[in-house]
Amino acid sequence: MRKTNINELALFGGPPIFNQVLHVGRPNIGNRQQLLNRINDMLDRRWLTNNGPFVQELEEKLAAYLGVAHCIAICNATVALEIAARALGLAGEVILPSFTFVASAHALQWQKITPVFCDVDPLTHNIDPLKVESLITPKTSGIMGVHVWGRACPIEALDEIAQKHQLKLLFDAAHAFGSTHQGRMIGGFGDTEVFSFHATKFFNTFEGGAVTTNNDDIAGKIRRMRNFGFAGLDNVVDIGTNGKMSEVSAAMGLTSLESLNEIIGVNHNNYLAYSSELDGIPGVQLIRYAENEKNSYQYVVLEIDENVASISRDTLVEILHAENIRARRYFYPGCHQMEPYRSNFPDAGRNLPETEKLTLKVLQLPTGTAVREEEITRICALIRFIFANGTKIRSELTLGI
Ligand code: T4K
């Protein structure tokens, strides 16, 4: 049902446009029978975890797909970041953007490494390399770039700074599985890169992640650290943790991999539908992915300029939630506004003006194989209706207070 009057909006008491909630991050499920077959094999083998055959097969296939020498599967990306940081010997301070999921900062802080937040380029949403150098101190040991929305962050510029100051360079590539940078797959840049295969990512292993690297020594360390530091049956050579991926997760990964192109195709079509149907709304922009690079299109991101658009991002989110469209506000409010960083660095916001603006502008819309094109058409028609009636909606909200 299309809304023709603002009183029909669910926020004002009308029925929601969808009966069931549409989520951002609804998991993509590959071929169910293939997955069940693999789980049967796994049960027959009675090999459930600890570097089992599915994990090894997944690692080989991922390394080949990414064109990288080593891929080490881990139980999730947060632990993978922790292990990568430790394997690289990071300590003291590490520079990273505040505009990222809080796991990027927590993975450092968890090991008593201080995250130093850098501002972003408002055009790319990625770390601004021009602002990195001024944050380097004698305590800095590394830089963590984040490929936000799967769009490569400024790899060459960060690499140049890292080399000049002898810093380690790692990338949080949680969003960037399947993305390229100048035609090369993300995964082989810097000292290490870290992927997330969480259920909400377009390619998932239920929970999971991986570290990739072309460096044999680092790969060896990460393999040991993932398994308590064991270098042989009874020989522990280093501090380690339990970062192992289970066989059932790897079975899901192998199955997801078989549907990878199909899932990316659906995401791409969804992205194109959103782009054309939301085109031309004043103050509203869908972020664009370069056509000459690969991307998974798993994030449909709207940027709303409150000075031009008829309503704010937060009002739009409130209206959409009432209609059962669970749009998200990644990454609001920015890591520096979350604990313990907010208390540790109360003045951080002063150096992060672009981050602070960006966190108030962006939202993500549902996509993936769980969303039908007809649903996207209805979401877009609703969004157009909301912006066309923004002034009336605002005054109705003010009157209702
Ligand atoms: N670095 C970056 C840049 C990241 O974005 C992330 C994770 C990481 C590192 C760490 O990766 P992992 O350690 O997680 O591997 C979600 C995800 O949990 C998180 O993985 C992701 N980034 C982040 C951007 O989003 P939440 O707290 O928003 O998740 P949640 O539970 O609200 O789920 C999101 C939506 O998905 C909900 O609307 C419901 C839906 N959903 C979720 C699950 C798990 C389903 O429909 N089915 C499901 O099974 O963090």
Short mmCIF file of C-alpha atoms and ligand atoms in Angstrom, two decimals:
data_model
loop_
_atom_site.label_atom_id
_atom_site.label_comp_id
_atom_site.label_asym_id
_atom_site.label_seq_id
_atom_site.Cartn_x
_atom_site.Cartn_y
_atom_site.Cartn_z
CA MET A 1 0.00 0.00 0.00
CA ARG A 2 1.41 3.40 -0.97
CA LYS A 3 1.10 6.25 1.50
CA THR A 4 -0.60 9.38 0.18
CA ASN A 5 -1.00 11.37 3.37
CA ILE A 6 1.48 11.79 6.22
CA ASN A 7 -1.14 10.63 8.74
CA GLU A 8 -0.86 7.20 7.10
CA LEU A 9 2.75 6.92 8.27
CA ALA A 10 3.16 4.28 10.99
CA LEU A 11 4.90 6.91 13.13
CA PHE A 12 1.58 8.77 13.24
CA GLY A 13 -0.58 5.68 13.84
CA GLY A 14 -1.00 4.21 10.32
CA PRO A 15 -0.29 0.53 9.58
CA PRO A 16 3.38 -0.22 8.82
CA ILE A 17 4.18 -0.67 5.14
CA PHE A 18 5.76 -4.10 5.87
CA ASN A 19 4.27 -6.73 8.17
CA GLN A 20 7.66 -8.33 8.80
CA VAL A 21 10.80 -6.45 9.75
CA LEU A 22 13.29 -5.90 6.89
CA HIS A 23 16.83 -5.99 8.29
CA VAL A 24 20.20 -4.68 7.20
CA GLY A 25 22.53 -7.68 7.42
CA ARG A 26 20.04 -10.51 6.95
CA PRO A 27 22.32 -13.49 6.25
CA ASN A 28 22.67 -14.93 2.76
CA ILE A 29 22.21 -18.69 2.81
CA GLY A 30 23.81 -20.69 0.00
CA ASN A 31 22.73 -24.14 -1.17
CA ARG A 32 21.11 -25.68 1.92
CA GLN A 33 21.49 -29.27 0.74
CA GLN A 34 25.20 -28.80 0.07
CA LEU A 35 25.64 -27.42 3.57
CA LEU A 36 23.75 -30.31 5.12
CA ASN A 37 25.80 -32.79 3.09
CA ARG A 38 28.97 -31.22 4.40
CA ILE A 39 27.68 -31.28 7.97
CA ASN A 40 26.89 -34.99 7.54
CA ASP A 41 30.43 -35.63 6.29
CA MET A 42 31.79 -33.71 9.24
CA LEU A 43 29.74 -35.76 11.70
CA ASP A 44 30.78 -39.01 10.00
CA ARG A 45 34.43 -37.97 10.25
CA ARG A 46 34.04 -36.89 13.90
CA TRP A 47 36.41 -34.03 13.24
CA LEU A 48 34.69 -30.89 14.47
CA THR A 49 37.41 -28.27 14.93
CA ASN A 50 41.21 -27.81 15.34
CA ASN A 51 42.37 -27.25 11.77
CA GLY A 52 40.05 -29.82 10.24
CA PRO A 53 39.75 -30.66 6.53
CA PHE A 54 36.98 -28.10 5.84
CA VAL A 55 39.03 -25.31 7.42
CA GLN A 56 42.07 -26.30 5.35
CA GLU A 57 40.00 -26.47 2.16
CA LEU A 58 38.42 -23.09 2.88
CA GLU A 59 41.81 -21.50 3.56
CA GLU A 60 43.20 -22.83 0.27
CA LYS A 61 40.20 -21.66 -1.73
CA LEU A 62 40.18 -18.22 -0.12
CA ALA A 63 43.92 -17.73 -0.66
CA ALA A 64 43.49 -18.64 -4.34
CA TYR A 65 40.48 -16.33 -4.75
CA LEU A 66 42.31 -13.44 -3.07
CA GLY A 67 45.62 -14.12 -4.81
CA VAL A 68 47.52 -14.11 -1.52
CA ALA A 69 50.11 -16.54 -0.16
CA HIS A 70 48.48 -17.23 3.21
CA CYS A 71 44.95 -17.22 4.51
CA ILE A 72 44.43 -18.22 8.13
CA ALA A 73 40.81 -18.81 9.14
CA ILE A 74 39.87 -17.43 12.57
CA CYS A 75 36.76 -17.67 14.76
CA ASN A 76 35.78 -14.02 14.07
CA ALA A 77 37.35 -10.81 12.78
CA THR A 78 37.71 -9.20 16.20
CA VAL A 79 39.94 -12.03 17.44
CA ALA A 80 41.67 -12.02 14.04
CA LEU A 81 42.53 -8.32 14.51
CA GLU A 82 43.83 -9.05 18.00
CA ILE A 83 46.02 -11.89 16.74
CA ALA A 84 47.24 -9.86 13.75
CA ALA A 85 48.17 -6.92 15.99
CA ARG A 86 50.07 -9.21 18.33
CA ALA A 87 51.82 -11.08 15.52
CA LEU A 88 52.98 -7.76 14.07
CA GLY A 89 54.31 -6.72 17.48
CA LEU A 90 52.07 -3.67 17.75
CA ALA A 91 52.34 -1.82 21.06
CA GLY A 92 52.00 1.71 22.44
CA GLU A 93 49.78 3.57 19.97
CA VAL A 94 48.16 2.63 16.67
CA ILE A 95 46.48 5.15 14.36
CA LEU A 96 43.09 4.25 12.90
CA PRO A 97 39.88 6.01 11.90
CA SER A 98 37.17 6.62 14.47
CA PHE A 99 34.62 6.05 11.69
CA THR A 100 34.65 2.25 11.96
CA PHE A 101 32.93 -0.52 13.89
CA VAL A 102 34.04 -0.37 17.51
CA ALA A 103 35.68 -3.82 17.16
CA SER A 104 38.59 -2.19 15.27
CA ALA A 105 39.46 -0.06 18.31
CA HIS A 106 38.57 -2.69 20.91
CA ALA A 107 40.90 -5.25 19.32
CA LEU A 108 43.77 -2.87 20.12
CA GLN A 109 42.62 -1.63 23.50
CA TRP A 110 41.98 -5.22 24.62
CA GLN A 111 45.77 -5.63 24.38
CA LYS A 112 46.49 -2.30 26.07
CA ILE A 113 47.43 -0.68 22.76
CA THR A 114 46.05 2.87 22.62
CA PRO A 115 43.90 3.58 19.56
CA VAL A 116 44.65 7.06 18.22
CA PHE A 117 41.72 8.25 16.15
CA CYS A 118 42.27 9.96 12.82
CA ASP A 119 39.71 11.96 10.85
CA VAL A 120 38.19 10.78 7.57
CA ASP A 121 37.90 12.12 4.05
CA PRO A 122 34.22 13.05 3.75
CA LEU A 123 34.16 12.00 0.09
CA THR A 124 35.42 8.46 0.59
CA HIS A 125 34.44 7.88 4.27
CA ASN A 126 37.94 6.41 4.67
CA ILE A 127 40.88 7.55 6.82
CA ASP A 128 42.39 10.82 5.56
CA PRO A 129 46.10 10.14 4.95
CA LEU A 130 46.89 13.86 5.14
CA LYS A 131 45.93 13.80 8.81
CA VAL A 132 47.86 10.68 9.78
CA GLU A 133 51.40 12.04 10.06
CA SER A 134 50.59 14.69 12.65
CA LEU A 135 49.30 11.91 14.96
CA ILE A 136 52.58 9.97 14.94
CA THR A 137 54.48 10.05 18.24
CA PRO A 138 57.48 8.08 19.54
CA LYS A 139 54.95 5.55 20.87
CA THR A 140 53.31 4.87 17.50
CA SER A 141 53.91 1.33 16.26
CA GLY A 142 51.42 0.99 13.43
CA ILE A 143 48.56 2.20 11.27
CA MET A 144 45.29 0.35 10.85
CA GLY A 145 43.44 1.35 7.68
CA VAL A 146 39.81 0.29 7.35
CA HIS A 147 38.26 -0.33 3.92
CA VAL A 148 34.88 1.16 4.83
CA TRP A 149 31.93 -0.19 2.74
CA GLY A 150 34.48 -2.35 0.92
CA ARG A 151 35.99 0.69 -0.82
CA ALA A 152 39.77 0.54 -0.51
CA CYS A 153 41.22 3.10 1.88
CA PRO A 154 44.25 5.11 0.63
CA ILE A 155 46.60 2.15 0.59
CA GLU A 156 49.59 3.73 -1.21
CA ALA A 157 49.57 6.91 0.88
CA LEU A 158 49.39 4.93 4.12
CA ASP A 159 52.12 2.59 2.90
CA GLU A 160 54.39 5.57 2.17
CA ILE A 161 53.84 7.00 5.66
CA ALA A 162 54.35 3.59 7.27
CA GLN A 163 57.63 3.05 5.42
CA LYS A 164 58.90 6.55 6.16
CA HIS A 165 58.28 6.14 9.91
CA GLN A 166 59.00 2.38 10.07
CA LEU A 167 55.49 1.52 11.19
CA LYS A 168 53.54 -1.67 10.65
CA LEU A 169 50.55 -1.41 8.35
CA LEU A 170 47.49 -3.59 8.72
CA PHE A 171 44.06 -3.31 7.20
CA ASP A 172 40.71 -4.04 8.71
CA ALA A 173 39.12 -5.48 5.59
CA ALA A 174 35.99 -6.69 7.40
CA HIS A 175 33.82 -5.08 4.68
CA ALA A 176 36.11 -5.73 1.75
CA PHE A 177 35.90 -9.42 0.90
CA GLY A 178 35.47 -9.53 -2.88
CA SER A 179 36.68 -5.94 -3.40
CA THR A 180 39.57 -4.83 -5.57
CA HIS A 181 41.97 -1.92 -5.44
CA GLN A 182 43.36 -0.92 -8.83
CA GLY A 183 42.24 -4.30 -10.10
CA ARG A 184 44.01 -6.30 -7.36
CA MET A 185 42.00 -8.17 -4.76
CA ILE A 186 42.03 -6.69 -1.27
CA GLY A 187 43.81 -9.22 0.94
CA GLY A 188 47.43 -8.85 -0.11
CA PHE A 189 48.10 -5.26 0.92
CA GLY A 190 50.11 -4.03 3.92
CA ASP A 191 51.61 -6.47 6.42
CA THR A 192 48.29 -8.23 6.98
CA GLU A 193 44.61 -7.78 6.18
CA VAL A 194 41.68 -9.04 8.25
CA PHE A 195 38.29 -10.15 6.90
CA SER A 196 35.01 -10.74 8.70
CA PHE A 197 32.71 -13.58 7.74
CA HIS A 198 30.11 -12.75 10.36
CA ALA A 199 26.50 -13.77 9.65
CA THR A 200 25.69 -10.19 8.61
CA LYS A 201 28.41 -10.10 5.94
CA PHE A 202 27.44 -11.08 2.39
CA PHE A 203 29.80 -14.05 2.60
CA ASN A 204 29.40 -15.73 5.97
CA THR A 205 30.63 -18.64 8.04
CA PHE A 206 28.04 -17.97 10.82
CA GLU A 207 30.82 -16.39 12.90
CA GLY A 208 34.25 -16.19 11.35
CA GLY A 209 37.07 -14.24 9.85
CA ALA A 210 40.52 -14.60 8.35
CA VAL A 211 43.93 -13.01 8.34
CA THR A 212 45.72 -12.84 4.99
CA THR A 213 49.35 -12.04 4.35
CA ASN A 214 52.15 -12.62 1.87
CA ASN A 215 54.71 -12.82 4.68
CA ASP A 216 55.65 -16.41 5.62
CA ASP A 217 56.96 -15.53 9.11
CA ILE A 218 53.89 -13.55 10.07
CA ALA A 219 51.64 -16.32 8.72
CA GLY A 220 53.49 -18.91 10.84
CA LYS A 221 53.12 -16.76 13.95
CA ILE A 222 49.41 -16.22 13.34
CA ARG A 223 48.83 -19.96 12.85
CA ARG A 224 50.52 -20.68 16.16
CA MET A 225 48.82 -17.84 18.01
CA ARG A 226 45.42 -19.02 16.79
CA ASN A 227 46.15 -22.35 18.51
CA PHE A 228 47.43 -21.34 21.99
CA GLY A 229 50.98 -20.85 20.67
CA PHE A 230 51.55 -24.54 19.89
CA ALA A 231 54.36 -25.27 17.41
CA GLY A 232 54.03 -29.04 17.72
CA LEU A 233 52.19 -31.55 19.80
CA ASP A 234 53.64 -30.58 23.19
CA ASN A 235 55.61 -27.50 22.29
CA VAL A 236 54.32 -24.00 23.04
CA VAL A 237 56.65 -21.31 21.71
CA ASP A 238 54.64 -18.16 22.20
CA ILE A 239 51.62 -16.71 23.95
CA GLY A 240 48.52 -17.74 22.02
CA THR A 241 44.78 -17.79 22.23
CA ASN A 242 41.93 -19.90 20.96
CA GLY A 243 41.11 -18.29 17.62
CA LYS A 244 40.24 -21.45 15.71
CA MET A 245 37.43 -21.67 13.20
CA SER A 246 35.18 -24.69 13.67
CA GLU A 247 34.42 -27.20 10.92
CA VAL A 248 30.75 -26.28 10.80
CA SER A 249 31.71 -22.65 10.13
CA ALA A 250 34.12 -23.72 7.41
CA ALA A 251 31.37 -25.92 5.89
CA MET A 252 29.16 -22.84 5.72
CA GLY A 253 32.05 -20.87 4.20
CA LEU A 254 32.67 -23.46 1.48
CA THR A 255 28.96 -23.49 0.71
CA SER A 256 28.72 -19.67 0.69
CA LEU A 257 31.73 -19.56 -1.63
CA GLU A 258 29.84 -21.62 -4.22
CA SER A 259 27.10 -18.95 -4.30
CA LEU A 260 29.44 -15.97 -4.12
CA ASN A 261 28.88 -14.61 -7.64
CA GLU A 262 25.13 -15.07 -7.38
CA ILE A 263 24.99 -13.15 -4.07
CA ILE A 264 27.15 -10.33 -5.44
CA GLY A 265 24.86 -10.23 -8.52
CA VAL A 266 21.78 -9.80 -6.33
CA ASN A 267 23.50 -7.10 -4.27
CA HIS A 268 24.58 -5.30 -7.43
CA ASN A 269 21.04 -5.32 -8.84
CA ASN A 270 19.66 -4.10 -5.52
CA TYR A 271 22.22 -1.30 -5.45
CA LEU A 272 21.31 -0.27 -9.02
CA ALA A 273 17.60 -0.30 -8.15
CA TYR A 274 18.17 1.89 -5.07
CA SER A 275 20.43 4.24 -7.11
CA SER A 276 17.92 4.86 -9.84
CA GLU A 277 14.85 5.02 -7.61
CA LEU A 278 16.41 7.41 -5.09
CA ASP A 279 18.06 9.65 -7.66
CA GLY A 280 17.44 13.39 -7.52
CA ILE A 281 16.10 13.87 -3.96
CA PRO A 282 17.60 17.17 -2.73
CA GLY A 283 20.19 16.60 0.01
CA VAL A 284 20.07 12.81 -0.35
CA GLN A 285 22.88 10.84 -1.97
CA LEU A 286 23.49 7.16 -2.33
CA ILE A 287 27.21 6.43 -2.07
CA ARG A 288 28.56 5.17 -5.39
CA TYR A 289 30.92 2.31 -6.02
CA ALA A 290 33.49 2.76 -8.79
CA GLU A 291 32.41 0.68 -11.78
CA ASN A 292 36.04 -0.18 -12.61
CA GLU A 293 36.61 -1.90 -9.26
CA LYS A 294 34.98 -5.00 -7.78
CA ASN A 295 32.79 -4.60 -4.72
CA SER A 296 30.31 -6.92 -3.00
CA TYR A 297 27.71 -4.10 -2.86
CA GLN A 298 26.74 -5.44 0.57
CA TYR A 299 26.20 -1.95 1.94
CA VAL A 300 23.59 0.39 0.50
CA VAL A 301 24.56 3.66 2.15
CA LEU A 302 22.58 6.89 2.07
CA GLU A 303 24.10 10.20 3.00
CA ILE A 304 21.68 12.89 4.09
CA ASP A 305 22.70 16.52 4.21
CA GLU A 306 20.44 17.98 6.87
CA ASN A 307 21.07 21.53 5.59
CA VAL A 308 19.50 20.69 2.24
CA ALA A 309 17.19 17.71 2.80
CA SER A 310 13.71 18.32 4.17
CA ILE A 311 14.25 16.04 7.19
CA SER A 312 17.24 14.79 9.14
CA ARG A 313 18.84 11.35 9.00
CA ASP A 314 17.58 10.53 12.48
CA THR A 315 13.98 11.47 11.71
CA LEU A 316 14.13 9.35 8.56
CA VAL A 317 15.45 6.38 10.56
CA GLU A 318 12.67 6.83 13.13
CA ILE A 319 10.02 6.83 10.41
CA LEU A 320 11.53 3.83 8.62
CA HIS A 321 11.76 1.80 11.84
CA ALA A 322 8.08 2.44 12.51
CA GLU A 323 7.37 1.06 9.00
CA ASN A 324 9.39 -2.11 9.86
CA ILE A 325 12.37 -1.08 7.76
CA ARG A 326 15.24 -1.48 10.24
CA ALA A 327 17.71 0.95 8.63
CA ARG A 328 21.01 1.18 10.55
CA ARG A 329 23.27 4.10 11.45
CA TYR A 330 26.71 2.52 11.05
CA PHE A 331 29.02 4.04 12.40
CA TYR A 332 27.14 6.29 14.74
CA PRO A 333 28.34 7.80 17.04
CA GLY A 334 31.99 7.06 16.09
CA CYS A 335 34.39 5.06 18.28
CA HIS A 336 35.70 8.18 20.04
CA GLN A 337 32.22 8.77 21.45
CA MET A 338 32.04 5.26 22.92
CA GLU A 339 33.55 3.97 26.16
CA PRO A 340 36.32 3.71 27.18
CA TYR A 341 37.50 6.10 24.47
CA ARG A 342 35.03 8.85 25.33
CA SER A 343 36.43 9.01 28.88
CA ASN A 344 40.05 8.40 27.87
CA PHE A 345 40.09 11.09 25.17
CA PRO A 346 37.34 13.59 25.98
CA ASP A 347 38.76 16.10 23.47
CA ALA A 348 39.16 13.68 20.54
CA GLY A 349 36.15 15.18 18.74
CA ARG A 350 38.06 18.44 18.21
CA ASN A 351 40.41 16.66 15.82
CA LEU A 352 37.63 14.72 14.12
CA PRO A 353 35.30 17.33 12.60
CA GLU A 354 34.61 15.34 9.40
CA THR A 355 33.97 12.15 11.38
CA GLU A 356 31.52 13.96 13.66
CA LYS A 357 29.62 15.35 10.65
CA LEU A 358 29.63 12.03 8.80
CA THR A 359 28.29 10.00 11.73
CA LEU A 360 25.19 12.23 11.69
CA LYS A 361 24.60 11.82 7.95
CA VAL A 362 24.82 8.16 6.98
CA LEU A 363 22.41 5.26 7.14
CA GLN A 364 22.21 1.81 5.55
CA LEU A 365 19.22 0.22 3.88
CA PRO A 366 18.28 -3.49 3.65
CA THR A 367 19.83 -5.49 0.84
CA GLY A 368 21.03 -9.03 0.13
CA THR A 369 19.18 -12.11 -1.06
CA ALA A 370 16.51 -11.73 1.66
CA VAL A 371 15.21 -8.52 0.05
CA ARG A 372 13.07 -8.64 -3.10
CA GLU A 373 13.25 -5.98 -5.81
CA GLU A 374 9.58 -5.22 -5.31
CA GLU A 375 10.34 -4.46 -1.64
CA ILE A 376 13.12 -2.08 -2.68
CA THR A 377 10.66 -0.27 -4.95
CA ARG A 378 8.29 0.16 -2.00
CA ILE A 379 11.08 1.32 0.32
CA CYS A 380 12.21 3.89 -2.26
CA ALA A 381 8.68 5.14 -2.94
CA LEU A 382 8.24 5.60 0.81
CA ILE A 383 11.55 7.47 1.14
CA ARG A 384 10.57 9.77 -1.76
CA PHE A 385 7.19 10.39 -0.10
CA ILE A 386 8.90 11.19 3.23
CA PHE A 387 11.26 13.74 1.70
CA ALA A 388 8.50 15.26 -0.46
CA ASN A 389 6.51 15.84 2.74
CA GLY A 390 9.41 16.60 5.06
CA THR A 391 8.22 20.05 6.10
CA LYS A 392 4.74 18.76 7.02
CA ILE A 393 6.24 15.80 8.89
CA ARG A 394 8.54 18.10 10.85
CA SER A 395 5.70 20.38 11.91
CA GLU A 396 3.52 17.39 12.84
CA LEU A 397 6.37 16.06 14.99
CA THR A 398 6.82 19.47 16.66
CA LEU A 399 3.07 19.76 17.32
CA GLY A 400 3.05 16.24 18.80
CA ILE A 401 5.67 17.11 21.42
N1 T4K B 1 35.75 -4.30 11.68
C1 T4K B 1 34.71 -3.76 11.04
C2 T4K B 1 34.91 -2.59 10.17
C3 T4K B 1 33.42 -4.32 11.19
O1 T4K B 1 32.37 -3.78 10.55
C4 T4K B 1 33.27 -5.45 12.01
C5 T4K B 1 31.95 -6.04 12.21
C6 T4K B 1 34.40 -6.00 12.64
C7 T4K B 1 35.64 -5.38 12.45
C8 T4K B 1 34.33 -7.21 13.54
O2 T4K B 1 33.91 -8.37 12.82
P1 T4K B 1 33.36 -9.66 13.63
O3 T4K B 1 34.18 -9.84 14.87
O4 T4K B 1 31.90 -9.42 13.91
O5 T4K B 1 33.57 -10.80 12.64
C9 T4K B 1 27.01 -6.02 13.11
C10 T4K B 1 27.87 -7.27 13.06
O6 T4K B 1 27.69 -8.08 14.21
C11 T4K B 1 29.33 -6.98 12.90
O7 T4K B 1 29.95 -8.17 12.47
C12 T4K B 1 29.55 -5.89 11.84
N2 T4K B 1 30.93 -5.52 11.73
C13 T4K B 1 28.75 -4.66 12.20
C14 T4K B 1 28.93 -3.57 11.17
O8 T4K B 1 27.38 -5.01 12.24
P2 T4K B 1 25.50 -5.23 15.10
O9 T4K B 1 25.74 -5.13 16.55
O10 T4K B 1 24.92 -4.07 14.40
O11 T4K B 1 24.70 -6.57 14.75
P3 T4K B 1 23.18 -6.93 14.96
O12 T4K B 1 23.10 -8.09 15.88
O13 T4K B 1 22.39 -5.72 15.31
O14 T4K B 1 22.76 -7.47 13.52
C15 T4K B 1 22.60 -6.60 12.43
C16 T4K B 1 21.29 -6.89 11.72
O15 T4K B 1 21.33 -8.15 11.10
C17 T4K B 1 20.09 -6.88 12.64
O16 T4K B 1 19.21 -5.93 12.10
C18 T4K B 1 19.51 -8.28 12.56
C19 T4K B 1 20.15 -8.94 11.38
N3 T4K B 1 20.57 -10.32 11.65
C20 T4K B 1 21.68 -10.53 12.41
C21 T4K B 1 22.10 -11.81 12.66
C22 T4K B 1 23.34 -12.05 13.50
C23 T4K B 1 19.85 -11.38 11.13
O17 T4K B 1 18.83 -11.15 10.47
N4 T4K B 1 20.28 -12.66 11.36
C24 T4K B 1 21.38 -12.92 12.10
O18 T4K B 1 21.76 -14.11 12.26
O19 T4K B 1 26.92 -5.56 14.43
#
